[in-house]
Amino acid sequence: SVDSYNFASDNSNLTVYVRNSGQIVTCSAIYVNGVLLPTVNYSVNSDTNTFPAGSAVTLFINNTASWTTGQNTIKIVCTDTTQREFNVNKP
């Protein structure tokens, strides 16, 4: 689940706090509005790309300045086929 998120004051990046209530999973891809992000544009849990069981981690996405103002859809895909999709509202 997503605990919270916030955009930087200049809207250049996004920080999302993601809680994993299941078993440990590894992120394999991030999509924004259906477009696959290059791995250099995001990091999960300080670049380990893991979501440990029972804890919250940080998903950091940079280069968000070109995103649409308003609703944007983010999808996290994990190596075990787990997927989580959520919306963020960019100011």
PDB file with one MODEL, atoms N, CA, C and O in Angstrom:
MODEL        1
ATOM      1  N   SER A   1       0.842  -1.185   0.000  1.00  0.00           N
ATOM      2  CA  SER A   1       0.000   0.000   0.000  1.00  0.00           C
ATOM      3  C   SER A   1       0.880   1.239   0.000  1.00  0.00           C
ATOM      4  O   SER A   1       2.061   1.171   0.343  1.00  0.00           O
ATOM      5  N   VAL A   2       0.313   2.349  -0.379  1.00  0.00           N
ATOM      6  CA  VAL A   2       1.033   3.618  -0.383  1.00  0.00           C
ATOM      7  C   VAL A   2       0.647   4.382   0.875  1.00  0.00           C
ATOM      8  O   VAL A   2      -0.518   4.729   1.074  1.00  0.00           O
ATOM      9  N   ASP A   3       1.648   4.641   1.727  1.00  0.00           N
ATOM     10  CA  ASP A   3       1.394   5.402   2.952  1.00  0.00           C
ATOM     11  C   ASP A   3       1.223   6.883   2.648  1.00  0.00           C
ATOM     12  O   ASP A   3       0.297   7.524   3.143  1.00  0.00           O
ATOM     13  N   SER A   4       2.123   7.421   1.832  1.00  0.00           N
ATOM     14  CA  SER A   4       2.058   8.835   1.459  1.00  0.00           C
ATOM     15  C   SER A   4       3.027   9.095   0.316  1.00  0.00           C
ATOM     16  O   SER A   4       3.841   8.241  -0.037  1.00  0.00           O
ATOM     17  N   TYR A   5       2.923  10.283  -0.252  1.00  0.00           N
ATOM     18  CA  TYR A   5       3.858  10.697  -1.299  1.00  0.00           C
ATOM     19  C   TYR A   5       3.970  12.210  -1.277  1.00  0.00           C
ATOM     20  O   TYR A   5       3.097  12.904  -0.757  1.00  0.00           O
ATOM     21  N   ASN A   6       5.055  12.710  -1.845  1.00  0.00           N
ATOM     22  CA  ASN A   6       5.183  14.152  -2.007  1.00  0.00           C
ATOM     23  C   ASN A   6       6.131  14.472  -3.155  1.00  0.00           C
ATOM     24  O   ASN A   6       7.136  13.797  -3.377  1.00  0.00           O
ATOM     25  N   PHE A   7       5.769  15.530  -3.875  1.00  0.00           N
ATOM     26  CA  PHE A   7       6.608  16.052  -4.944  1.00  0.00           C
ATOM     27  C   PHE A   7       7.550  17.087  -4.355  1.00  0.00           C
ATOM     28  O   PHE A   7       7.201  17.771  -3.393  1.00  0.00           O
ATOM     29  N   ALA A   8       8.734  17.204  -4.923  1.00  0.00           N
ATOM     30  CA  ALA A   8       9.660  18.263  -4.530  1.00  0.00           C
ATOM     31  C   ALA A   8       9.022  19.609  -4.853  1.00  0.00           C
ATOM     32  O   ALA A   8       8.121  19.692  -5.688  1.00  0.00           O
ATOM     33  N   SER A   9       9.481  20.641  -4.203  1.00  0.00           N
ATOM     34  CA  SER A   9       8.875  21.968  -4.392  1.00  0.00           C
ATOM     35  C   SER A   9       8.924  22.443  -5.844  1.00  0.00           C
ATOM     36  O   SER A   9       8.067  23.218  -6.268  1.00  0.00           O
ATOM     37  N   ASP A  10       9.915  21.988  -6.607  1.00  0.00           N
ATOM     38  CA  ASP A  10      10.000  22.377  -8.021  1.00  0.00           C
ATOM     39  C   ASP A  10       9.395  21.316  -8.949  1.00  0.00           C
ATOM     40  O   ASP A  10       9.533  21.405 -10.169  1.00  0.00           O
ATOM     41  N   ASN A  11       8.723  20.310  -8.367  1.00  0.00           N
ATOM     42  CA  ASN A  11       8.078  19.221  -9.111  1.00  0.00           C
ATOM     43  C   ASN A  11       9.047  18.394  -9.952  1.00  0.00           C
ATOM     44  O   ASN A  11       8.630  17.768 -10.927  1.00  0.00           O
ATOM     45  N   SER A  12      10.328  18.379  -9.597  1.00  0.00           N
ATOM     46  CA  SER A  12      11.323  17.648 -10.381  1.00  0.00           C
ATOM     47  C   SER A  12      11.454  16.188  -9.972  1.00  0.00           C
ATOM     48  O   SER A  12      12.022  15.390 -10.718  1.00  0.00           O
ATOM     49  N   ASN A  13      10.938  15.822  -8.796  1.00  0.00           N
ATOM     50  CA  ASN A  13      10.995  14.430  -8.370  1.00  0.00           C
ATOM     51  C   ASN A  13       9.858  14.127  -7.409  1.00  0.00           C
ATOM     52  O   ASN A  13       9.187  15.024  -6.898  1.00  0.00           O
ATOM     53  N   LEU A  14       9.663  12.838  -7.180  1.00  0.00           N
ATOM     54  CA  LEU A  14       8.573  12.344  -6.353  1.00  0.00           C
ATOM     55  C   LEU A  14       9.116  11.319  -5.375  1.00  0.00           C
ATOM     56  O   LEU A  14       9.896  10.444  -5.752  1.00  0.00           O
ATOM     57  N   THR A  15       8.705  11.424  -4.122  1.00  0.00           N
ATOM     58  CA  THR A  15       9.035  10.433  -3.110  1.00  0.00           C
ATOM     59  C   THR A  15       7.746   9.758  -2.673  1.00  0.00           C
ATOM     60  O   THR A  15       6.785  10.426  -2.293  1.00  0.00           O
ATOM     61  N   VAL A  16       7.727   8.423  -2.728  1.00  0.00           N
ATOM     62  CA  VAL A  16       6.553   7.640  -2.347  1.00  0.00           C
ATOM     63  C   VAL A  16       6.964   6.685  -1.238  1.00  0.00           C
ATOM     64  O   VAL A  16       7.996   6.021  -1.339  1.00  0.00           O
ATOM     65  N   TYR A  17       6.167   6.612  -0.183  1.00  0.00           N
ATOM     66  CA  TYR A  17       6.417   5.681   0.913  1.00  0.00           C
ATOM     67  C   TYR A  17       5.473   4.499   0.739  1.00  0.00           C
ATOM     68  O   TYR A  17       4.258   4.628   0.888  1.00  0.00           O
ATOM     69  N   VAL A  18       6.057   3.337   0.419  1.00  0.00           N
ATOM     70  CA  VAL A  18       5.304   2.138   0.085  1.00  0.00           C
ATOM     71  C   VAL A  18       5.465   1.110   1.206  1.00  0.00           C
ATOM     72  O   VAL A  18       6.583   0.805   1.620  1.00  0.00           O
ATOM     73  N   ARG A  19       4.347   0.584   1.689  1.00  0.00           N
ATOM     74  CA  ARG A  19       4.359  -0.427   2.747  1.00  0.00           C
ATOM     75  C   ARG A  19       4.039  -1.790   2.149  1.00  0.00           C
ATOM     76  O   ARG A  19       3.074  -1.943   1.400  1.00  0.00           O
ATOM     77  N   ASN A  20       4.863  -2.777   2.492  1.00  0.00           N
ATOM     78  CA  ASN A  20       4.668  -4.146   2.030  1.00  0.00           C
ATOM     79  C   ASN A  20       4.168  -4.983   3.202  1.00  0.00           C
ATOM     80  O   ASN A  20       4.912  -5.225   4.152  1.00  0.00           O
ATOM     81  N   SER A  21       2.923  -5.421   3.144  1.00  0.00           N
ATOM     82  CA  SER A  21       2.369  -6.227   4.230  1.00  0.00           C
ATOM     83  C   SER A  21       2.506  -7.727   3.955  1.00  0.00           C
ATOM     84  O   SER A  21       2.097  -8.544   4.779  1.00  0.00           O
ATOM     85  N   GLY A  22       3.073  -8.090   2.815  1.00  0.00           N
ATOM     86  CA  GLY A  22       3.251  -9.502   2.448  1.00  0.00           C
ATOM     87  C   GLY A  22       4.695  -9.937   2.613  1.00  0.00           C
ATOM     88  O   GLY A  22       5.403  -9.473   3.507  1.00  0.00           O
ATOM     89  N   GLN A  23       5.118 -10.833   1.737  1.00  0.00           N
ATOM     90  CA  GLN A  23       6.488 -11.331   1.776  1.00  0.00           C
ATOM     91  C   GLN A  23       7.414 -10.407   0.977  1.00  0.00           C
ATOM     92  O   GLN A  23       6.949  -9.559   0.215  1.00  0.00           O
ATOM     93  N   ILE A  24       8.711 -10.577   1.155  1.00  0.00           N
ATOM     94  CA  ILE A  24       9.681  -9.742   0.448  1.00  0.00           C
ATOM     95  C   ILE A  24       9.504  -9.915  -1.062  1.00  0.00           C
ATOM     96  O   ILE A  24       9.354 -11.030  -1.561  1.00  0.00           O
ATOM     97  N   VAL A  25       9.524  -8.784  -1.779  1.00  0.00           N
ATOM     98  CA  VAL A  25       9.448  -8.794  -3.236  1.00  0.00           C
ATOM     99  C   VAL A  25      10.492  -7.837  -3.791  1.00  0.00           C
ATOM    100  O   VAL A  25      10.936  -6.910  -3.115  1.00  0.00           O
ATOM    101  N   THR A  26      10.870  -8.085  -5.036  1.00  0.00           N
ATOM    102  CA  THR A  26      11.864  -7.256  -5.712  1.00  0.00           C
ATOM    103  C   THR A  26      11.220  -6.550  -6.892  1.00  0.00           C
ATOM    104  O   THR A  26      10.533  -7.168  -7.706  1.00  0.00           O
ATOM    105  N   CYS A  27      11.449  -5.264  -6.972  1.00  0.00           N
ATOM    106  CA  CYS A  27      10.901  -4.452  -8.063  1.00  0.00           C
ATOM    107  C   CYS A  27      11.633  -4.776  -9.360  1.00  0.00           C
ATOM    108  O   CYS A  27      12.863  -4.802  -9.403  1.00  0.00           O
ATOM    109  N   SER A  28      10.858  -5.024 -10.420  1.00  0.00           N
ATOM    110  CA  SER A  28      11.476  -5.269 -11.721  1.00  0.00           C
ATOM    111  C   SER A  28      11.198  -4.152 -12.715  1.00  0.00           C
ATOM    112  O   SER A  28      11.913  -4.020 -13.708  1.00  0.00           O
ATOM    113  N   ALA A  29      10.156  -3.336 -12.461  1.00  0.00           N
ATOM    114  CA  ALA A  29       9.832  -2.251 -13.389  1.00  0.00           C
ATOM    115  C   ALA A  29       8.889  -1.260 -12.726  1.00  0.00           C
ATOM    116  O   ALA A  29       8.106  -1.608 -11.842  1.00  0.00           O
ATOM    117  N   ILE A  30       8.986  -0.018 -13.180  1.00  0.00           N
ATOM    118  CA  ILE A  30       8.065   1.043 -12.775  1.00  0.00           C
ATOM    119  C   ILE A  30       7.519   1.676 -14.053  1.00  0.00           C
ATOM    120  O   ILE A  30       8.275   2.009 -14.966  1.00  0.00           O
ATOM    121  N   TYR A  31       6.200   1.838 -14.103  1.00  0.00           N
ATOM    122  CA  TYR A  31       5.547   2.495 -15.228  1.00  0.00           C
ATOM    123  C   TYR A  31       4.865   3.761 -14.718  1.00  0.00           C
ATOM    124  O   TYR A  31       4.311   3.780 -13.619  1.00  0.00           O
ATOM    125  N   VAL A  32       4.910   4.810 -15.523  1.00  0.00           N
ATOM    126  CA  VAL A  32       4.174   6.035 -15.235  1.00  0.00           C
ATOM    127  C   VAL A  32       3.302   6.328 -16.438  1.00  0.00           C
ATOM    128  O   VAL A  32       3.794   6.499 -17.553  1.00  0.00           O
ATOM    129  N   ASN A  33       1.997   6.383 -16.200  1.00  0.00           N
ATOM    130  CA  ASN A  33       1.032   6.609 -17.273  1.00  0.00           C
ATOM    131  C   ASN A  33       1.244   5.633 -18.435  1.00  0.00           C
ATOM    132  O   ASN A  33       1.122   5.997 -19.604  1.00  0.00           O
ATOM    133  N   GLY A  34       1.567   4.375 -18.077  1.00  0.00           N
ATOM    134  CA  GLY A  34       1.735   3.320 -19.071  1.00  0.00           C
ATOM    135  C   GLY A  34       3.086   3.271 -19.749  1.00  0.00           C
ATOM    136  O   GLY A  34       3.314   2.408 -20.597  1.00  0.00           O
ATOM    137  N   VAL A  35       3.995   4.179 -19.398  1.00  0.00           N
ATOM    138  CA  VAL A  35       5.315   4.225 -20.028  1.00  0.00           C
ATOM    139  C   VAL A  35       6.357   3.679 -19.049  1.00  0.00           C
ATOM    140  O   VAL A  35       6.436   4.121 -17.903  1.00  0.00           O
ATOM    141  N   LEU A  36       7.150   2.716 -19.512  1.00  0.00           N
ATOM    142  CA  LEU A  36       8.203   2.123 -18.696  1.00  0.00           C
ATOM    143  C   LEU A  36       9.284   3.158 -18.395  1.00  0.00           C
ATOM    144  O   LEU A  36       9.805   3.803 -19.305  1.00  0.00           O
ATOM    145  N   LEU A  37       9.619   3.313 -17.111  1.00  0.00           N
ATOM    146  CA  LEU A  37      10.691   4.229 -16.736  1.00  0.00           C
ATOM    147  C   LEU A  37      12.044   3.543 -16.871  1.00  0.00           C
ATOM    148  O   LEU A  37      12.175   2.375 -16.505  1.00  0.00           O
ATOM    149  N   PRO A  38      13.055   4.242 -17.389  1.00  0.00           N
ATOM    150  CA  PRO A  38      14.404   3.692 -17.355  1.00  0.00           C
ATOM    151  C   PRO A  38      14.841   3.523 -15.888  1.00  0.00           C
ATOM    152  O   PRO A  38      14.482   4.338 -15.038  1.00  0.00           O
ATOM    153  N   THR A  39      15.593   2.496 -15.601  1.00  0.00           N
ATOM    154  CA  THR A  39      15.988   2.238 -14.213  1.00  0.00           C
ATOM    155  C   THR A  39      16.805   3.376 -13.612  1.00  0.00           C
ATOM    156  O   THR A  39      16.863   3.492 -12.388  1.00  0.00           O
ATOM    157  N   VAL A  40      17.427   4.208 -14.412  1.00  0.00           N
ATOM    158  CA  VAL A  40      18.174   5.349 -13.869  1.00  0.00           C
ATOM    159  C   VAL A  40      17.257   6.436 -13.339  1.00  0.00           C
ATOM    160  O   VAL A  40      17.718   7.359 -12.666  1.00  0.00           O
ATOM    161  N   ASN A  41      15.938   6.342 -13.636  1.00  0.00           N
ATOM    162  CA  ASN A  41      14.992   7.366 -13.190  1.00  0.00           C
ATOM    163  C   ASN A  41      14.266   7.018 -11.897  1.00  0.00           C
ATOM    164  O   ASN A  41      13.382   7.763 -11.473  1.00  0.00           O
ATOM    165  N   TYR A  42      14.619   5.906 -11.263  1.00  0.00           N
ATOM    166  CA  TYR A  42      13.988   5.583  -9.990  1.00  0.00           C
ATOM    167  C   TYR A  42      14.909   4.731  -9.119  1.00  0.00           C
ATOM    168  O   TYR A  42      15.843   4.093  -9.605  1.00  0.00           O
ATOM    169  N   SER A  43      14.622   4.740  -7.839  1.00  0.00           N
ATOM    170  CA  SER A  43      15.290   3.828  -6.915  1.00  0.00           C
ATOM    171  C   SER A  43      14.281   3.388  -5.869  1.00  0.00           C
ATOM    172  O   SER A  43      13.393   4.147  -5.482  1.00  0.00           O
ATOM    173  N   VAL A  44      14.433   2.152  -5.421  1.00  0.00           N
ATOM    174  CA  VAL A  44      13.562   1.578  -4.403  1.00  0.00           C
ATOM    175  C   VAL A  44      14.442   1.155  -3.236  1.00  0.00           C
ATOM    176  O   VAL A  44      15.439   0.458  -3.425  1.00  0.00           O
ATOM    177  N   ASN A  45      14.074   1.575  -2.033  1.00  0.00           N
ATOM    178  CA  ASN A  45      14.774   1.133  -0.830  1.00  0.00           C
ATOM    179  C   ASN A  45      16.285   1.342  -0.959  1.00  0.00           C
ATOM    180  O   ASN A  45      17.072   0.416  -0.767  1.00  0.00           O
ATOM    181  N   SER A  46      16.666   2.565  -1.284  1.00  0.00           N
ATOM    182  CA  SER A  46      18.089   2.925  -1.425  1.00  0.00           C
ATOM    183  C   SER A  46      18.824   2.047  -2.427  1.00  0.00           C
ATOM    184  O   SER A  46      19.933   1.583  -2.162  1.00  0.00           O
ATOM    185  N   ASP A  47      18.208   1.825  -3.568  1.00  0.00           N
ATOM    186  CA  ASP A  47      18.778   1.089  -4.698  1.00  0.00           C
ATOM    187  C   ASP A  47      18.878  -0.417  -4.530  1.00  0.00           C
ATOM    188  O   ASP A  47      19.528  -1.067  -5.350  1.00  0.00           O
ATOM    189  N   THR A  48      18.263  -1.009  -3.500  1.00  0.00           N
ATOM    190  CA  THR A  48      18.258  -2.467  -3.410  1.00  0.00           C
ATOM    191  C   THR A  48      17.127  -3.064  -4.238  1.00  0.00           C
ATOM    192  O   THR A  48      17.126  -4.259  -4.531  1.00  0.00           O
ATOM    193  N   ASN A  49      16.165  -2.227  -4.612  1.00  0.00           N
ATOM    194  CA  ASN A  49      14.985  -2.629  -5.390  1.00  0.00           C
ATOM    195  C   ASN A  49      14.119  -3.662  -4.688  1.00  0.00           C
ATOM    196  O   ASN A  49      13.348  -4.367  -5.338  1.00  0.00           O
ATOM    197  N   THR A  50      14.239  -3.760  -3.358  1.00  0.00           N
ATOM    198  CA  THR A  50      13.426  -4.714  -2.619  1.00  0.00           C
ATOM    199  C   THR A  50      12.395  -4.007  -1.746  1.00  0.00           C
ATOM    200  O   THR A  50      12.596  -2.885  -1.282  1.00  0.00           O
ATOM    201  N   PHE A  51      11.291  -4.707  -1.546  1.00  0.00           N
ATOM    202  CA  PHE A  51      10.262  -4.296  -0.603  1.00  0.00           C
ATOM    203  C   PHE A  51      10.239  -5.355   0.497  1.00  0.00           C
ATOM    204  O   PHE A  51       9.560  -6.370   0.348  1.00  0.00           O
ATOM    205  N   PRO A  52      10.968  -5.143   1.601  1.00  0.00           N
ATOM    206  CA  PRO A  52      11.005  -6.142   2.670  1.00  0.00           C
ATOM    207  C   PRO A  52       9.613  -6.367   3.265  1.00  0.00           C
ATOM    208  O   PRO A  52       8.771  -5.469   3.264  1.00  0.00           O
ATOM    209  N   ALA A  53       9.390  -7.567   3.766  1.00  0.00           N
ATOM    210  CA  ALA A  53       8.109  -7.923   4.372  1.00  0.00           C
ATOM    211  C   ALA A  53       7.864  -7.092   5.621  1.00  0.00           C
ATOM    212  O   ALA A  53       8.757  -6.914   6.450  1.00  0.00           O
ATOM    213  N   GLY A  54       6.648  -6.588   5.743  1.00  0.00           N
ATOM    214  CA  GLY A  54       6.225  -5.903   6.955  1.00  0.00           C
ATOM    215  C   GLY A  54       6.861  -4.554   7.218  1.00  0.00           C
ATOM    216  O   GLY A  54       6.904  -4.111   8.366  1.00  0.00           O
ATOM    217  N   SER A  55       7.358  -3.886   6.185  1.00  0.00           N
ATOM    218  CA  SER A  55       7.978  -2.578   6.419  1.00  0.00           C
ATOM    219  C   SER A  55       7.653  -1.610   5.289  1.00  0.00           C
ATOM    220  O   SER A  55       7.186  -1.999   4.218  1.00  0.00           O
ATOM    221  N   ALA A  56       7.914  -0.352   5.560  1.00  0.00           N
ATOM    222  CA  ALA A  56       7.724   0.690   4.557  1.00  0.00           C
ATOM    223  C   ALA A  56       9.085   1.072   3.984  1.00  0.00           C
ATOM    224  O   ALA A  56      10.074   1.157   4.712  1.00  0.00           O
ATOM    225  N   VAL A  57       9.125   1.298   2.695  1.00  0.00           N
ATOM    226  CA  VAL A  57      10.357   1.720   2.028  1.00  0.00           C
ATOM    227  C   VAL A  57      10.061   2.931   1.153  1.00  0.00           C
ATOM    228  O   VAL A  57       8.906   3.277   0.902  1.00  0.00           O
ATOM    229  N   THR A  58      11.114   3.551   0.705  1.00  0.00           N
ATOM    230  CA  THR A  58      10.998   4.739  -0.133  1.00  0.00           C
ATOM    231  C   THR A  58      11.199   4.386  -1.601  1.00  0.00           C
ATOM    232  O   THR A  58      12.173   3.734  -1.976  1.00  0.00           O
ATOM    233  N   LEU A  59      10.257   4.831  -2.415  1.00  0.00           N
ATOM    234  CA  LEU A  59      10.391   4.789  -3.869  1.00  0.00           C
ATOM    235  C   LEU A  59      10.654   6.222  -4.296  1.00  0.00           C
ATOM    236  O   LEU A  59       9.837   7.108  -4.045  1.00  0.00           O
ATOM    237  N   PHE A  60      11.789   6.454  -4.938  1.00  0.00           N
ATOM    238  CA  PHE A  60      12.172   7.794  -5.383  1.00  0.00           C
ATOM    239  C   PHE A  60      12.175   7.805  -6.903  1.00  0.00           C
ATOM    240  O   PHE A  60      12.852   6.994  -7.535  1.00  0.00           O
ATOM    241  N   ILE A  61      11.413   8.731  -7.490  1.00  0.00           N
ATOM    242  CA  ILE A  61      11.358   8.876  -8.942  1.00  0.00           C
ATOM    243  C   ILE A  61      11.817  10.282  -9.302  1.00  0.00           C
ATOM    244  O   ILE A  61      11.284  11.268  -8.793  1.00  0.00           O
ATOM    245  N   ASN A  62      12.812  10.365 -10.186  1.00  0.00           N
ATOM    246  CA  ASN A  62      13.271  11.686 -10.613  1.00  0.00           C
ATOM    247  C   ASN A  62      12.769  11.989 -12.022  1.00  0.00           C
ATOM    248  O   ASN A  62      12.138  11.151 -12.665  1.00  0.00           O
ATOM    249  N   ASN A  63      13.058  13.186 -12.483  1.00  0.00           N
ATOM    250  CA  ASN A  63      12.638  13.648 -13.810  1.00  0.00           C
ATOM    251  C   ASN A  63      11.122  13.669 -13.982  1.00  0.00           C
ATOM    252  O   ASN A  63      10.606  13.209 -15.001  1.00  0.00           O
ATOM    253  N   THR A  64      10.410  14.200 -12.992  1.00  0.00           N
ATOM    254  CA  THR A  64       8.948  14.257 -13.071  1.00  0.00           C
ATOM    255  C   THR A  64       8.428  15.590 -13.611  1.00  0.00           C
ATOM    256  O   THR A  64       7.217  15.787 -13.702  1.00  0.00           O
ATOM    257  N   ALA A  65       9.317  16.492 -13.963  1.00  0.00           N
ATOM    258  CA  ALA A  65       8.899  17.824 -14.413  1.00  0.00           C
ATOM    259  C   ALA A  65       7.998  17.763 -15.642  1.00  0.00           C
ATOM    260  O   ALA A  65       7.139  18.628 -15.815  1.00  0.00           O
ATOM    261  N   SER A  66       8.177  16.761 -16.498  1.00  0.00           N
ATOM    262  CA  SER A  66       7.382  16.675 -17.729  1.00  0.00           C
ATOM    263  C   SER A  66       6.051  15.955 -17.532  1.00  0.00           C
ATOM    264  O   SER A  66       5.266  15.859 -18.475  1.00  0.00           O
ATOM    265  N   TRP A  67       5.782  15.455 -16.345  1.00  0.00           N
ATOM    266  CA  TRP A  67       4.527  14.754 -16.106  1.00  0.00           C
ATOM    267  C   TRP A  67       3.349  15.712 -16.215  1.00  0.00           C
ATOM    268  O   TRP A  67       3.510  16.926 -16.088  1.00  0.00           O
ATOM    269  N   THR A  68       2.188  15.171 -16.446  1.00  0.00           N
ATOM    270  CA  THR A  68       0.964  15.933 -16.518  1.00  0.00           C
ATOM    271  C   THR A  68       0.610  16.526 -15.161  1.00  0.00           C
ATOM    272  O   THR A  68       0.712  15.846 -14.140  1.00  0.00           O
ATOM    273  N   THR A  69       0.195  17.790 -15.145  1.00  0.00           N
ATOM    274  CA  THR A  69      -0.336  18.376 -13.918  1.00  0.00           C
ATOM    275  C   THR A  69      -1.665  17.681 -13.636  1.00  0.00           C
ATOM    276  O   THR A  69      -2.494  17.523 -14.532  1.00  0.00           O
ATOM    277  N   GLY A  70      -1.857  17.271 -12.396  1.00  0.00           N
ATOM    278  CA  GLY A  70      -3.052  16.508 -12.034  1.00  0.00           C
ATOM    279  C   GLY A  70      -2.709  15.048 -11.861  1.00  0.00           C
ATOM    280  O   GLY A  70      -1.602  14.714 -11.439  1.00  0.00           O
ATOM    281  N   GLN A  71      -3.644  14.176 -12.183  1.00  0.00           N
ATOM    282  CA  GLN A  71      -3.501  12.757 -11.902  1.00  0.00           C
ATOM    283  C   GLN A  71      -2.508  12.055 -12.822  1.00  0.00           C
ATOM    284  O   GLN A  71      -2.553  12.217 -14.041  1.00  0.00           O
ATOM    285  N   ASN A  72      -1.607  11.271 -12.218  1.00  0.00           N
ATOM    286  CA  ASN A  72      -0.659  10.415 -12.924  1.00  0.00           C
ATOM    287  C   ASN A  72      -0.740   9.029 -12.287  1.00  0.00           C
ATOM    288  O   ASN A  72      -0.839   8.906 -11.066  1.00  0.00           O
ATOM    289  N   THR A  73      -0.696   7.994 -13.113  1.00  0.00           N
ATOM    290  CA  THR A  73      -0.806   6.624 -12.627  1.00  0.00           C
ATOM    291  C   THR A  73       0.573   5.974 -12.608  1.00  0.00           C
ATOM    292  O   THR A  73       1.300   5.991 -13.601  1.00  0.00           O
ATOM    293  N   ILE A  74       0.916   5.402 -11.455  1.00  0.00           N
ATOM    294  CA  ILE A  74       2.189   4.709 -11.288  1.00  0.00           C
ATOM    295  C   ILE A  74       1.894   3.236 -11.049  1.00  0.00           C
ATOM    296  O   ILE A  74       1.017   2.887 -10.259  1.00  0.00           O
ATOM    297  N   LYS A  75       2.637   2.373 -11.741  1.00  0.00           N
ATOM    298  CA  LYS A  75       2.489   0.933 -11.541  1.00  0.00           C
ATOM    299  C   LYS A  75       3.854   0.357 -11.193  1.00  0.00           C
ATOM    300  O   LYS A  75       4.834   0.563 -11.908  1.00  0.00           O
ATOM    301  N   ILE A  76       3.897  -0.367 -10.081  1.00  0.00           N
ATOM    302  CA  ILE A  76       5.093  -1.083  -9.649  1.00  0.00           C
ATOM    303  C   ILE A  76       4.899  -2.547 -10.032  1.00  0.00           C
ATOM    304  O   ILE A  76       3.870  -3.140  -9.707  1.00  0.00           O
ATOM    305  N   VAL A  77       5.881  -3.135 -10.721  1.00  0.00           N
ATOM    306  CA  VAL A  77       5.836  -4.538 -11.097  1.00  0.00           C
ATOM    307  C   VAL A  77       7.022  -5.229 -10.427  1.00  0.00           C
ATOM    308  O   VAL A  77       8.150  -4.738 -10.478  1.00  0.00           O
ATOM    309  N   CYS A  78       6.753  -6.374  -9.799  1.00  0.00           N
ATOM    310  CA  CYS A  78       7.800  -7.106  -9.094  1.00  0.00           C
ATOM    311  C   CYS A  78       8.137  -8.408  -9.815  1.00  0.00           C
ATOM    312  O   CYS A  78       7.360  -8.894 -10.637  1.00  0.00           O
ATOM    313  N   THR A  79       9.300  -8.963  -9.499  1.00  0.00           N
ATOM    314  CA  THR A  79       9.780 -10.162 -10.191  1.00  0.00           C
ATOM    315  C   THR A  79       8.876 -11.366 -10.010  1.00  0.00           C
ATOM    316  O   THR A  79       8.886 -12.268 -10.847  1.00  0.00           O
ATOM    317  N   ASP A  80       8.082 -11.406  -8.923  1.00  0.00           N
ATOM    318  CA  ASP A  80       7.168 -12.527  -8.711  1.00  0.00           C
ATOM    319  C   ASP A  80       5.796 -12.271  -9.322  1.00  0.00           C
ATOM    320  O   ASP A  80       4.842 -12.976  -8.996  1.00  0.00           O
ATOM    321  N   THR A  81       5.677 -11.293 -10.186  1.00  0.00           N
ATOM    322  CA  THR A  81       4.476 -10.835 -10.899  1.00  0.00           C
ATOM    323  C   THR A  81       3.512 -10.019 -10.033  1.00  0.00           C
ATOM    324  O   THR A  81       2.438  -9.643 -10.503  1.00  0.00           O
ATOM    325  N   THR A  82       3.875  -9.739  -8.779  1.00  0.00           N
ATOM    326  CA  THR A  82       3.082  -8.832  -7.963  1.00  0.00           C
ATOM    327  C   THR A  82       3.069  -7.467  -8.628  1.00  0.00           C
ATOM    328  O   THR A  82       4.101  -7.003  -9.112  1.00  0.00           O
ATOM    329  N   GLN A  83       1.900  -6.812  -8.656  1.00  0.00           N
ATOM    330  CA  GLN A  83       1.781  -5.478  -9.219  1.00  0.00           C
ATOM    331  C   GLN A  83       0.962  -4.608  -8.279  1.00  0.00           C
ATOM    332  O   GLN A  83       0.028  -5.071  -7.625  1.00  0.00           O
ATOM    333  N   ARG A  84       1.334  -3.350  -8.229  1.00  0.00           N
ATOM    334  CA  ARG A  84       0.570  -2.375  -7.429  1.00  0.00           C
ATOM    335  C   ARG A  84       0.458  -1.116  -8.259  1.00  0.00           C
ATOM    336  O   ARG A  84       1.467  -0.567  -8.702  1.00  0.00           O
ATOM    337  N   GLU A  85      -0.766  -0.655  -8.474  1.00  0.00           N
ATOM    338  CA  GLU A  85      -1.001   0.557  -9.242  1.00  0.00           C
ATOM    339  C   GLU A  85      -1.696   1.574  -8.348  1.00  0.00           C
ATOM    340  O   GLU A  85      -2.595   1.236  -7.578  1.00  0.00           O
ATOM    341  N   PHE A  86      -1.265   2.818  -8.465  1.00  0.00           N
ATOM    342  CA  PHE A  86      -1.853   3.892  -7.657  1.00  0.00           C
ATOM    343  C   PHE A  86      -1.709   5.201  -8.410  1.00  0.00           C
ATOM    344  O   PHE A  86      -0.921   5.312  -9.349  1.00  0.00           O
ATOM    345  N   ASN A  87      -2.479   6.185  -7.984  1.00  0.00           N
ATOM    346  CA  ASN A  87      -2.453   7.506  -8.619  1.00  0.00           C
ATOM    347  C   ASN A  87      -1.822   8.528  -7.683  1.00  0.00           C
ATOM    348  O   ASN A  87      -1.969   8.461  -6.462  1.00  0.00           O
ATOM    349  N   VAL A  88      -1.118   9.472  -8.290  1.00  0.00           N
ATOM    350  CA  VAL A  88      -0.591  10.625  -7.566  1.00  0.00           C
ATOM    351  C   VAL A  88      -1.057  11.872  -8.280  1.00  0.00           C
ATOM    352  O   VAL A  88      -1.195  11.876  -9.503  1.00  0.00           O
ATOM    353  N   ASN A  89      -1.298  12.913  -7.543  1.00  0.00           N
ATOM    354  CA  ASN A  89      -1.725  14.197  -8.124  1.00  0.00           C
ATOM    355  C   ASN A  89      -0.583  15.176  -8.090  1.00  0.00           C
ATOM    356  O   ASN A  89      -0.161  15.626  -7.025  1.00  0.00           O
ATOM    357  N   LYS A  90      -0.086  15.502  -9.266  1.00  0.00           N
ATOM    358  CA  LYS A  90       1.019  16.450  -9.369  1.00  0.00           C
ATOM    359  C   LYS A  90       0.457  17.873  -9.332  1.00  0.00           C
ATOM    360  O   LYS A  90      -0.472  18.193 -10.075  1.00  0.00           O
ATOM    361  N   PRO A  91       1.010  18.715  -8.481  1.00  0.00           N
ATOM    362  CA  PRO A  91       0.528  20.114  -8.409  1.00  0.00           C
ATOM    363  C   PRO A  91       0.739  20.861  -9.708  1.00  0.00           C
ATOM    364  O   PRO A  91       0.390  22.037  -9.808  1.00  0.00           O
TER     365      PRO A  91
ENDMDL
END
